[in-house]
Short mmCIF file of C-alpha atoms in Angstrom, two decimals:
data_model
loop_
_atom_site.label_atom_id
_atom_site.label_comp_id
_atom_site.label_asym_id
_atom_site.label_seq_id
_atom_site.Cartn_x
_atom_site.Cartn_y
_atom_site.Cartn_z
CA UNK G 220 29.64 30.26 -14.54
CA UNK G 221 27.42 31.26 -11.96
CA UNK G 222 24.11 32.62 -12.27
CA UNK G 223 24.20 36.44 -11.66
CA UNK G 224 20.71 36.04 -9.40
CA UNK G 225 22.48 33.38 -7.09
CA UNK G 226 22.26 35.91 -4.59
CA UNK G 227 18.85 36.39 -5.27
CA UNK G 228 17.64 33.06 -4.76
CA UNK G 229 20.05 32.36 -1.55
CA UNK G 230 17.95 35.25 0.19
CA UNK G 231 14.27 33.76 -1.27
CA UNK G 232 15.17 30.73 0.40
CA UNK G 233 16.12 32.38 3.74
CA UNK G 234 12.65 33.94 3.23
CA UNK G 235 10.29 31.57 2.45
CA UNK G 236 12.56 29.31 5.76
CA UNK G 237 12.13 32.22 8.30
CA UNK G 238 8.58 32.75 7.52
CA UNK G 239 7.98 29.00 8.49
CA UNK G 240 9.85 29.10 11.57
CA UNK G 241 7.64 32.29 12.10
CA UNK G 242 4.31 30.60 11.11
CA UNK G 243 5.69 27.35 13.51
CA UNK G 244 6.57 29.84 16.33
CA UNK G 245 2.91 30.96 16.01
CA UNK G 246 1.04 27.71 15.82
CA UNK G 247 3.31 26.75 19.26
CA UNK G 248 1.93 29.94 20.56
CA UNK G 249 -1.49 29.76 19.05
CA UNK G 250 -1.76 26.42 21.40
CA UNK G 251 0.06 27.30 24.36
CA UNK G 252 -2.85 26.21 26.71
CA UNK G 253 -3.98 23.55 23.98
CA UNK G 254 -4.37 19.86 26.18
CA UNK G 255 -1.58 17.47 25.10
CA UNK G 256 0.35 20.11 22.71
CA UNK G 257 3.97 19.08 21.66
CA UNK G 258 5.83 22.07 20.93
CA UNK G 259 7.10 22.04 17.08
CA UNK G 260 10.33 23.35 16.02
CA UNK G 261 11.54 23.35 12.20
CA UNK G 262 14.58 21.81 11.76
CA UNK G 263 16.92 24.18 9.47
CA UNK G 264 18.94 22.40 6.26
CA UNK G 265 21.67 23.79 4.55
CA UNK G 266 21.03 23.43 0.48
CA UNK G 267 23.49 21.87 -1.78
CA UNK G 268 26.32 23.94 -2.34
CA UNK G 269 26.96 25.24 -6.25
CA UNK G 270 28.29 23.74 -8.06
CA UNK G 271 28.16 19.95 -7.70
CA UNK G 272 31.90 18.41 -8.03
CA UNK G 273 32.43 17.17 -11.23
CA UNK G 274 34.66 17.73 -14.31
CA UNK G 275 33.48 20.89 -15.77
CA UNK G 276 32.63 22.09 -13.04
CA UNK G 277 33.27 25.68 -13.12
CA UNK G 278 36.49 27.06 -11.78
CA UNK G 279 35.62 29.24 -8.84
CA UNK G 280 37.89 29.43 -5.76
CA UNK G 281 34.82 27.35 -3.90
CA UNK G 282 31.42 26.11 -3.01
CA UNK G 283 28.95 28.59 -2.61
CA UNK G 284 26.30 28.02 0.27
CA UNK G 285 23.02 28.17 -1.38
CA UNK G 286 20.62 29.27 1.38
CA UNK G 287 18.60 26.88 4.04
CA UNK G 288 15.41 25.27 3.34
CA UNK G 289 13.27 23.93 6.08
CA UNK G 290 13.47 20.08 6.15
CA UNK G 291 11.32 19.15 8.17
CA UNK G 292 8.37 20.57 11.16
CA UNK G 293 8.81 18.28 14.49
CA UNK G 294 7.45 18.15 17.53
CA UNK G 295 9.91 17.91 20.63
CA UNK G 296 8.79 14.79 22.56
CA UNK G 297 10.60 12.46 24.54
CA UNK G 298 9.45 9.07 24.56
CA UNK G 299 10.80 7.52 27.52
CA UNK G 300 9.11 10.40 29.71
CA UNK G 301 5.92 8.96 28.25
CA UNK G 302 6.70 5.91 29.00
CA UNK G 303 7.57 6.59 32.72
CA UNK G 304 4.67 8.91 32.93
CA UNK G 305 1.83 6.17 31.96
CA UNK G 306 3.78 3.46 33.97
CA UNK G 307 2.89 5.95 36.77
CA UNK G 308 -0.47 6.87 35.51
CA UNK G 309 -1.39 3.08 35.56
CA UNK G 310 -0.51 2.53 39.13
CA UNK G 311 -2.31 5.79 40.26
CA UNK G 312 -5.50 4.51 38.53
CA UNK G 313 -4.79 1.20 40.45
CA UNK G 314 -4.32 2.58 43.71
CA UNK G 315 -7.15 5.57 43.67
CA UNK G 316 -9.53 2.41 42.84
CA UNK G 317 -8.63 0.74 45.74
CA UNK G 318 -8.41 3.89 48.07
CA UNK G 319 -11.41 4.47 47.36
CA UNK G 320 -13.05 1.40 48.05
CA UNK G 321 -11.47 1.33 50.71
CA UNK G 322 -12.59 4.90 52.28
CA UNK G 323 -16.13 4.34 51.44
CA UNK G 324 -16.11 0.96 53.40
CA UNK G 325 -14.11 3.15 56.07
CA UNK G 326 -16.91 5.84 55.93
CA UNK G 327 -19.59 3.03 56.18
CA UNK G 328 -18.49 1.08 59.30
CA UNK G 329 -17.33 4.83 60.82
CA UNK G 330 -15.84 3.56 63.80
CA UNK G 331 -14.42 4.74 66.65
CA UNK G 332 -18.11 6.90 66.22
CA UNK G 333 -21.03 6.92 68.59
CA UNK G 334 -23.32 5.07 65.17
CA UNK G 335 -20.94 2.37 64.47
CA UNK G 336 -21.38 -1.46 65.28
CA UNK G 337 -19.18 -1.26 68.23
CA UNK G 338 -21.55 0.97 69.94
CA UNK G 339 -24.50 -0.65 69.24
CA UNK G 340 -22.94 -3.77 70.71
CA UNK G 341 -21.95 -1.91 73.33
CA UNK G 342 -25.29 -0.26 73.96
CA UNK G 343 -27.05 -3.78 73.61
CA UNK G 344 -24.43 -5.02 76.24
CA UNK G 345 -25.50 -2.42 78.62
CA UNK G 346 -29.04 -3.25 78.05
CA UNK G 347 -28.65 -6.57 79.50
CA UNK G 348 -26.65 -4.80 82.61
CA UNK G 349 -29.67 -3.21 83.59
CA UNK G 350 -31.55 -5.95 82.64
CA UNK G 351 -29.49 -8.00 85.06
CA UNK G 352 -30.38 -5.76 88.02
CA UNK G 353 -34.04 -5.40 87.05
CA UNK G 354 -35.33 -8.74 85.66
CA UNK G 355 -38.63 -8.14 86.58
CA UNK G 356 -38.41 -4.37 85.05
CA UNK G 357 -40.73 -4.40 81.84
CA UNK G 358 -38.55 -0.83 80.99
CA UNK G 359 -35.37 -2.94 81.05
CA UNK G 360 -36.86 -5.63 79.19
CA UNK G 361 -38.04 -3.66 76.71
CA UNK G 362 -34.56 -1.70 76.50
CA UNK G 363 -32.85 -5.07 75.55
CA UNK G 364 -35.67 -6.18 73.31
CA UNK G 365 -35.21 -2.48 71.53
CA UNK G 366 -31.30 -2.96 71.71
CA UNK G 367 -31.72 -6.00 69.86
CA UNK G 368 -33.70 -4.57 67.29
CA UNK G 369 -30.87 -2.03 66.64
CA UNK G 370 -27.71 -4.81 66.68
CA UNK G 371 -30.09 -6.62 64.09
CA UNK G 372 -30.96 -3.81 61.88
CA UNK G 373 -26.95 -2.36 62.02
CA UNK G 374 -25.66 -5.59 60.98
CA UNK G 375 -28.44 -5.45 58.22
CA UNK G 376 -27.32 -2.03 56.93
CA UNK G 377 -24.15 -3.26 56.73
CA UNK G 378 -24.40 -5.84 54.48
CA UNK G 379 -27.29 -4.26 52.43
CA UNK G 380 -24.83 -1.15 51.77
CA UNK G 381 -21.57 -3.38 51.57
CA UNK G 382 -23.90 -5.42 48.63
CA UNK G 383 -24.82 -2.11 46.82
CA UNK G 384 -21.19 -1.09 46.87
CA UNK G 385 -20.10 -4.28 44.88
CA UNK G 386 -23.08 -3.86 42.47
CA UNK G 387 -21.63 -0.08 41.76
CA UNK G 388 -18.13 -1.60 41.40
CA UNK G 389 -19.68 -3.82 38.64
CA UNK G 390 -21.37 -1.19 36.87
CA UNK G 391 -18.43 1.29 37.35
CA UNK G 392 -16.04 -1.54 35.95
CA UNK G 393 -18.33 -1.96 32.62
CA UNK G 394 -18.20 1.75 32.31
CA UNK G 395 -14.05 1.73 32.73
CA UNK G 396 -14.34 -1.65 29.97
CA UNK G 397 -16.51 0.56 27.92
CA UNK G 398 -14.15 3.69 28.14
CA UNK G 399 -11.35 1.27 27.42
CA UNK G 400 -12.53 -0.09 23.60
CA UNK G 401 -13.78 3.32 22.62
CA UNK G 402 -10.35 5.01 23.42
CA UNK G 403 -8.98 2.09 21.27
CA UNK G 404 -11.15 3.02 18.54
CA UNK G 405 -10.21 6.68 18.50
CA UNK G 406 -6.83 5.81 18.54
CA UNK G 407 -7.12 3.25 15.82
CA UNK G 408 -8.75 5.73 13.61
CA UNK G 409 -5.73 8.00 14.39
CA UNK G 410 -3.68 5.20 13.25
CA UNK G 411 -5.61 5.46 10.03
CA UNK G 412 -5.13 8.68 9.17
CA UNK G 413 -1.41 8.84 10.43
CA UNK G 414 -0.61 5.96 8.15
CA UNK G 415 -2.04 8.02 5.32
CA UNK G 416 0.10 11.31 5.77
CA UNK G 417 3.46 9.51 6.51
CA UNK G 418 4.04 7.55 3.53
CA UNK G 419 4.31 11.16 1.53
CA UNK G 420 7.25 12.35 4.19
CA UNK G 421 5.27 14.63 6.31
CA UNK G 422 4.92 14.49 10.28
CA UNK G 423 1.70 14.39 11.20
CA UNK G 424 2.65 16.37 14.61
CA UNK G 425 -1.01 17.24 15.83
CA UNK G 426 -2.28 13.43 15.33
CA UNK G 427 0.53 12.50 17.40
CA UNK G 428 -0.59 14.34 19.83
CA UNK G 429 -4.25 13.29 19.81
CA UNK G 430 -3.23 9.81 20.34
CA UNK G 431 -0.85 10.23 22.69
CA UNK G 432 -3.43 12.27 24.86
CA UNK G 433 -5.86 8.96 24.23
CA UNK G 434 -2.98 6.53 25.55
CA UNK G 435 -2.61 8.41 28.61
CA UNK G 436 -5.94 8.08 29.28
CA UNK G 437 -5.74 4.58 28.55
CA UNK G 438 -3.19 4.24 30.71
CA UNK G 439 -4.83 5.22 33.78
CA UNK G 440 -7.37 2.84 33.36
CA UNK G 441 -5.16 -0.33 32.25
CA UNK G 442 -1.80 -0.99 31.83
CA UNK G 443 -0.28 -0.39 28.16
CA UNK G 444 2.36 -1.63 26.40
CA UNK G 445 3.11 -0.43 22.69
CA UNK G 446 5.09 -1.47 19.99
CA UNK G 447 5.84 1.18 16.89
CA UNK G 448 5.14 -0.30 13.26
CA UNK G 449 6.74 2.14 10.61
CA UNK G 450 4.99 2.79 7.76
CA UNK G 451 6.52 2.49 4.65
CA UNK G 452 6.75 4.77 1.00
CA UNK G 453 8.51 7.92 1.95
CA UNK G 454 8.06 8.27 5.37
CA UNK G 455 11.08 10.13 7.42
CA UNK G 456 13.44 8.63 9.78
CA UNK G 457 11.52 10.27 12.58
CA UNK G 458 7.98 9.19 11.61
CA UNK G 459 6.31 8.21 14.82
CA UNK G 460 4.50 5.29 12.69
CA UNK G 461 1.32 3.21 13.73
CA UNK G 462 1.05 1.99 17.10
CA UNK G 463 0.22 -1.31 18.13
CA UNK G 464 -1.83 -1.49 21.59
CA UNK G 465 -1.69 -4.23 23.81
CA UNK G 466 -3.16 -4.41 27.03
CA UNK G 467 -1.36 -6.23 29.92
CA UNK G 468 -3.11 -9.15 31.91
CA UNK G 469 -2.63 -10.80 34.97
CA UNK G 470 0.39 -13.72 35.31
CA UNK G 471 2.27 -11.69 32.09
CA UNK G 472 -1.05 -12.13 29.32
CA UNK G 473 -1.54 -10.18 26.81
CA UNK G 474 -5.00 -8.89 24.85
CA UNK G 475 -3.85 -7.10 21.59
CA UNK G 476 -6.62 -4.62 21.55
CA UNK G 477 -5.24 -2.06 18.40
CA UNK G 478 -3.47 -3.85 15.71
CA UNK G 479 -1.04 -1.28 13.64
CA UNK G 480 0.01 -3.08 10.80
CA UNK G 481 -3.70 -4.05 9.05
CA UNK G 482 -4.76 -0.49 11.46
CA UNK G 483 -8.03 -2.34 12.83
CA UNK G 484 -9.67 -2.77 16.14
CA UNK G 485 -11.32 -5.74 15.87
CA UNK G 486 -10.61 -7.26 19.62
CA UNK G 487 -12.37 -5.40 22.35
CA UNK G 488 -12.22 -6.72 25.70
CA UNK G 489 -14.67 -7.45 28.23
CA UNK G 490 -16.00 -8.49 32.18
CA UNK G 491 -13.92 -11.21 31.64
CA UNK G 492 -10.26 -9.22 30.93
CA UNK G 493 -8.38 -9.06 34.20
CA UNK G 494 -6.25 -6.15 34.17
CA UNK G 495 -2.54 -6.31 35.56
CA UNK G 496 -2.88 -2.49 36.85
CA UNK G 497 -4.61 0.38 36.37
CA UNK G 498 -8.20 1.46 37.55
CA UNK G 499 -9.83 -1.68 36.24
CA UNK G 500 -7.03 -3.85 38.69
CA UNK G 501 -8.28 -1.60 41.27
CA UNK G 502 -11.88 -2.05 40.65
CA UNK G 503 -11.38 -5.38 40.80
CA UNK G 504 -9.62 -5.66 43.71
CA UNK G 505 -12.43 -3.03 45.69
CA UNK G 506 -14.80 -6.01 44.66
CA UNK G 507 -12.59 -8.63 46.39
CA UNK G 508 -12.51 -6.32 49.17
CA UNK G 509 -16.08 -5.86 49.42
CA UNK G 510 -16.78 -9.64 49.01
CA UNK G 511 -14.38 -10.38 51.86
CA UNK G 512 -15.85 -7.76 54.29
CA UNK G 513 -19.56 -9.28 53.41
CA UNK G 514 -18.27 -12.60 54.32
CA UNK G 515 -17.07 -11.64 57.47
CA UNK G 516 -19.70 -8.94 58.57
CA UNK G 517 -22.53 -12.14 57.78
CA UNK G 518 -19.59 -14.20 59.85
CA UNK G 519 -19.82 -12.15 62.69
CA UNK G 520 -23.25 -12.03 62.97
CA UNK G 521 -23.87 -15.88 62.39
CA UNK G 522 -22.20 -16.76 65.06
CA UNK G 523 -23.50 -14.02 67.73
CA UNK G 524 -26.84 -15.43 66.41
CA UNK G 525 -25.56 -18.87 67.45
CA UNK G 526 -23.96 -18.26 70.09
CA UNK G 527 -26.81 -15.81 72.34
CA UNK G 528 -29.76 -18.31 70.63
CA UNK G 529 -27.96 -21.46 72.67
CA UNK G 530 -27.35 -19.11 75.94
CA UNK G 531 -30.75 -17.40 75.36
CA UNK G 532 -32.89 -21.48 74.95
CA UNK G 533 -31.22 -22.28 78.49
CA UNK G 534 -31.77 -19.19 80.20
CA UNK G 535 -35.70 -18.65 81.74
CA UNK G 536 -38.29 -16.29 81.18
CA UNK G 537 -40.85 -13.71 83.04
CA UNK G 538 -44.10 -15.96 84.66
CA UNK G 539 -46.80 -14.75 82.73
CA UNK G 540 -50.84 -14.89 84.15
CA UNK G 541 -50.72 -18.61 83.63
CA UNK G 542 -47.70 -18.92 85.64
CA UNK G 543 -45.64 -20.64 83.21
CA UNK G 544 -42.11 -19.73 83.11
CA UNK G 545 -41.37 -19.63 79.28
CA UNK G 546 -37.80 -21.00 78.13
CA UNK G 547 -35.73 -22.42 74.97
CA UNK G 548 -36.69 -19.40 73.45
CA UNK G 549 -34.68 -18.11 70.50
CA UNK G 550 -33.81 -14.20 70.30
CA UNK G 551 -32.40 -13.84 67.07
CA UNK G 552 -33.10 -15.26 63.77
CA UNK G 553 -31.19 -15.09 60.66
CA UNK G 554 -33.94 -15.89 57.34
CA UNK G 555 -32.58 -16.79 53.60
CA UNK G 556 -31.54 -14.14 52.76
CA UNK G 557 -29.08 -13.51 55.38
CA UNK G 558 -31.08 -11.14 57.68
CA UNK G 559 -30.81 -11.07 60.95
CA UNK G 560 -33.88 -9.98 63.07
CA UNK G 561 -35.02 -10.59 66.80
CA UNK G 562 -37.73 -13.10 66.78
CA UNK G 563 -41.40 -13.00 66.52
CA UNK G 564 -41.64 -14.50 70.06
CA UNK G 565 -39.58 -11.88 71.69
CA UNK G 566 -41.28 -9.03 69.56
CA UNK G 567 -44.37 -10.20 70.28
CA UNK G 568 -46.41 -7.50 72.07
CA UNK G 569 -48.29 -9.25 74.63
CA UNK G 570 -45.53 -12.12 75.94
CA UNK G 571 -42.50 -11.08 74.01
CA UNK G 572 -40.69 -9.10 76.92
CA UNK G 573 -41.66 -11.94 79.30
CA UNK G 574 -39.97 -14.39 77.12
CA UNK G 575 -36.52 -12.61 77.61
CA UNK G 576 -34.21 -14.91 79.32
CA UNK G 577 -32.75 -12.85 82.30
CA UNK G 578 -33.03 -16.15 85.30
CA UNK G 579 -30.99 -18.89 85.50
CA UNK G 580 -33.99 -20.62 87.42
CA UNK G 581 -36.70 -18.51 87.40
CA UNK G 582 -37.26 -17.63 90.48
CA UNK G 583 -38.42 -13.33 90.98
CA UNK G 584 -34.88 -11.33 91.35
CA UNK G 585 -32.67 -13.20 89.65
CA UNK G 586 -30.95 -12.06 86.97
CA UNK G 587 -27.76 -14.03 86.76
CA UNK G 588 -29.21 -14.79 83.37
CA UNK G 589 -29.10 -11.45 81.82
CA UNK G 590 -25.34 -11.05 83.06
CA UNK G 591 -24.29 -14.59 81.62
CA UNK G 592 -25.92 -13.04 78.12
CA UNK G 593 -23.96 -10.03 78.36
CA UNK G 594 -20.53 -12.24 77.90
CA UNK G 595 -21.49 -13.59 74.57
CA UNK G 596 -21.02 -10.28 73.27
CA UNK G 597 -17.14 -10.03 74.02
CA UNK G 598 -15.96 -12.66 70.97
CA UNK G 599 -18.37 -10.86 68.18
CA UNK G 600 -17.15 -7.23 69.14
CA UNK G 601 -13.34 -9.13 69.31
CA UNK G 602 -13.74 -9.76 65.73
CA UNK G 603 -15.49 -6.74 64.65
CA UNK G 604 -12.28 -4.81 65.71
CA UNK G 605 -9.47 -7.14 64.28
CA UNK G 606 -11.62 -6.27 61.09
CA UNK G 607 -11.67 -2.22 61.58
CA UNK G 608 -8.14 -2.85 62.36
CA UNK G 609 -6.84 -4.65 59.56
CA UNK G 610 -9.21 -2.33 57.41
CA UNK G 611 -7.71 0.85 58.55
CA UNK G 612 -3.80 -0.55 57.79
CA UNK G 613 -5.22 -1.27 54.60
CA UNK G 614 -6.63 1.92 53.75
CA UNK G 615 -3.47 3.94 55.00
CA UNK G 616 -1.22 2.18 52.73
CA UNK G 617 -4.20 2.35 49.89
CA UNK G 618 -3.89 6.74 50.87
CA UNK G 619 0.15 6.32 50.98
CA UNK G 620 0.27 4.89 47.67
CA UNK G 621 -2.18 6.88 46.46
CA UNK G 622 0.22 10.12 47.00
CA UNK G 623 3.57 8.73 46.56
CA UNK G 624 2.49 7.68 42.79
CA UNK G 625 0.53 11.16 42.20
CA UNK G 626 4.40 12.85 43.41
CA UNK G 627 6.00 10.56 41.19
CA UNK G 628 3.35 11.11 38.70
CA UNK G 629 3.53 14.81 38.67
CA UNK G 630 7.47 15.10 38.55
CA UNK G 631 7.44 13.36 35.34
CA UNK G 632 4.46 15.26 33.82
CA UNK G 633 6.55 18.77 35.09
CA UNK G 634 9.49 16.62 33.45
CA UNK G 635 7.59 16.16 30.32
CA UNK G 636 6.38 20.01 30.47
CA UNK G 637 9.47 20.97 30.54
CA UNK G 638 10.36 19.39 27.52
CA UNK G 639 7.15 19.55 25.37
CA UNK G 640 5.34 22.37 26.82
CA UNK G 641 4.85 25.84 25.18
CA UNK G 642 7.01 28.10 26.65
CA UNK G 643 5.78 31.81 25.59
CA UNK G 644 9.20 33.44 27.00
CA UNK G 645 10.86 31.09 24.65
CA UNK G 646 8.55 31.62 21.77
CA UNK G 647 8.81 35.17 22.21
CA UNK G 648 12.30 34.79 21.88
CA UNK G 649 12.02 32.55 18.30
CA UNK G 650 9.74 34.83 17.15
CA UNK G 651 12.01 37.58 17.73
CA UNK G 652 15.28 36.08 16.33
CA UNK G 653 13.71 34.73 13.21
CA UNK G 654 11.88 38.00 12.75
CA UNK G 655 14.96 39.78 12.18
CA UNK G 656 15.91 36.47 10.65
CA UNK G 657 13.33 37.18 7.90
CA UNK G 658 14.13 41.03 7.55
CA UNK G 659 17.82 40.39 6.90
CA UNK G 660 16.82 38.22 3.79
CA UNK G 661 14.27 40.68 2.66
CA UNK G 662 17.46 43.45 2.99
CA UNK G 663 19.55 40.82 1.40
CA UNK G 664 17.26 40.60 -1.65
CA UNK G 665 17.21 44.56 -1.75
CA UNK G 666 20.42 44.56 -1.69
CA UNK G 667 20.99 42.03 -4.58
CA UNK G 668 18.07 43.77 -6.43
CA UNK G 669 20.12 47.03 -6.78
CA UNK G 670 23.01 45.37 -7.89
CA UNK G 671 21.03 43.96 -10.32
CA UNK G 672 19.90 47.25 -11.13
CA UNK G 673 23.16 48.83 -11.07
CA UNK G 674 24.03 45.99 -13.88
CA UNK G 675 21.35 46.18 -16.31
CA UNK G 676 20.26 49.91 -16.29
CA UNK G 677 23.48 51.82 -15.51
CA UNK G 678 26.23 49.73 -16.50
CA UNK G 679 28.76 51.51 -19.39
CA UNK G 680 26.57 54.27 -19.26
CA UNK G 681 29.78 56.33 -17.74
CA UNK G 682 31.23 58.83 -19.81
CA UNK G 683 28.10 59.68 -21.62
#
């Protein structure tokens, strides 16, 4: 025989269920602009029906529904937008890096500009024009002595700032290497405390969602791959488990960096990890790209050195008050340390603008010298462009990629949104419907409570 407060307990049970929903529906709203918040939704059970099938069962024309209980609180997530979003994030890390190595060589060399090495070539070039036309013009000579100066002290700054750009890289690397183990950490430690909670059948929905925030940023600055380790007692079907972390090398390695199953972090990675994307690829490739342009820039000026030195020793010189006609004079010199300068003998005070080579044979007017000079300068600016050439095709494709993975990028995060973003309309909406939800049971359990009264205080009291 049923119990005569079935009805009673049906509507407790539709209670106690709405006034979760209501709590959940407040918690989504509660964190509507939280970072990384999963909407949660409680997934609604029907109890077991009374009474059980059996043989004395009691002989009613049916099952009666029992109420609903709340089986479980869930986050809405989908796991493959995750994925594609952190495949994305990874090559956006990659390809900012290398944009922007790429615009602050870009910014450095700033040509087509009035201060770039072009136009100081250029301007040197003209020097020796004049100089050409002039030879015995101490003004002209000094303007090519001056315009030296500058071609030596540009190609300087270049390779000075192109060195201090590498040694940044480096130190902005160890800081992404750094970044890299301590977001491990964290999201070991999550791993920790999520292995604790599952075992006794709950979802730990917020701790999911602090690690996944940590794995996206992970994945921007190195390429992840995961693989899900269940944990065992009670845990639901749904439990998210312990994640194991592994970071992707070049030619297909692997450096576990989070282990899941013994939950430790034991393996952190350093200079000598070489990422297969992400910012750290891109780093690393901005160093590449800086070590290549220093290798040319020193190129380029090696053999202009070379090549106006063994013009310059053949070329002849300014008499001076002993008459002598000074020649096999060098006019650059490149020290060490890779630093190109005019030489003492030209920037001497006294003879250095005599020793300027600007006659073939010394004799007063001729220049032919000077002009012969001016041609050395064609292969050096020749290169210089094929350089500023190749390095602007570079950088456009670095700025192309750059935006076609931050589209991609944000159409799967408005993807993702869409899915486990707060919506308040929505939530207003919940709220609403399991509101009334809530005040039908509490009606339902008036209801049954004056039936009940009805039962035990007036019943076969009629007649009386």
């Amino acid at each position: 025989m049923r119990s005569t407060f079935h009805g009673l307990e049906t509507a407790r049970r539709g209670l106690a269920t709405q006034q979760t929903a209501l709590q959940t529906t407040g918690h989504n709203i509660a964190n509507a602009n939280t970072v990384g918040y999963s909407r949660q939704r409680v997934n609604f059970t029907q109890t077991e029906p009374y009474p059980a099938p059996s043989m004395n069962r009691p002989q009613i024309p049916g099952q009666l529904g029992t109420g609903v209980e709340a089986s479980s609180i869930q986050r809405v997530r989908e796991g493959y937008l995750d994925l594609q979003y952190r495949g994305e994030n990874s090559k956006l890390g990659d390809w900012e890096s290398r944009n922007q190595g790429l615009g602050r060589l870009e910014d450095l060399l700033n040509e087509p500009s009035e201060y770039g090495l072009s136009k100081t070539l250029d301007r040197f070039w003209q020097s020796l024009q004049d100089l050409a036309n002039s030879p015995e013009n101490n003004g002209a000579r000094s303007s090519v002595r001056q315009r030296g100066l500058e071609v030596s002290n540009t190609f300087n700054y270049l390779t000075d700032s192109i060195k201090k750009f590498h040694t940044d890289t480096e130190a902005e690397e160890k800081a992404a290497i750094d970044t890299i183990n301590y977001l491990a950490s964290q999201i070991n430690k999550l791993n920790e405390e999520i292995g604790n909670v599952e075992p006794h059948g709950y979802l730990p929905n917020d701790l999911y969602d602090q690690r996944d925030v940590l794995i996206d940023q992970l994945s921007k600055l190195t390429e992840v791959q995961i693989t899900v380790e269940k944990s065992q007692g009670n845990s639901l079907a749904m439990a998210e488990g312990k994640y194991t972390i592994e970071l992707a090398g070049v030619n297909g390695s692997k450096h576990k960096l989070v282990d899941g199953v013994d939950k430790t972090f034991n393996n952190p990675i350093d200079n000598t990890f070489q990422s297969n994307s992400g910012k750290l690829r891109g780093l690393s490739e901005a160093k590449v790209t800086y070590t290549d342009m220093l290798t040319d820039i020193q190129k380029i000026s090696s053999d202009f050195v070379t090549s106006f030195n063994a013009l310059h020793t053949q070329g002849k010189g300014l008499k001076d008050s002993s008459n002598t006609v000074p020649s096999g004079i060098e006019f650059f010199k490149i020290d060490a340390n890779g630093r190109m300068d005019v030489t003492d003998s030209i920037k001497d005070s006294i003879d250095g603008l005599n020793n300027i080579a600007a006659s073939n044979d010394g004799f007063p007017g001729d220049g032919t010298w000077a002009m012969s000079l001016s041609t050395s300068l064609s292969k050096p600016k020749s290169e210089y462009e094929k350089i500023i050439a190749s390095l602007g095709v570079r950088a456009q494709e670095a700025n192309r990629m750059v935006y076609n993975t931050d589209v991609l990028l944000q159409s799967v995060e408005k993807n993702r949104q869409s899915i486990s973003g707060v919506s308040l309309d929505e939530e207003m909406t919940n709220m609403i419907q399991f509101q009334h939800a809530y005040n039908a049971s509490a009606r339902t359990i008036t209801a049954v409570d004056e039936m009940l009264d009805r039962i035990i205080n007036n019943m076969g009291i009629v007649g009386r």
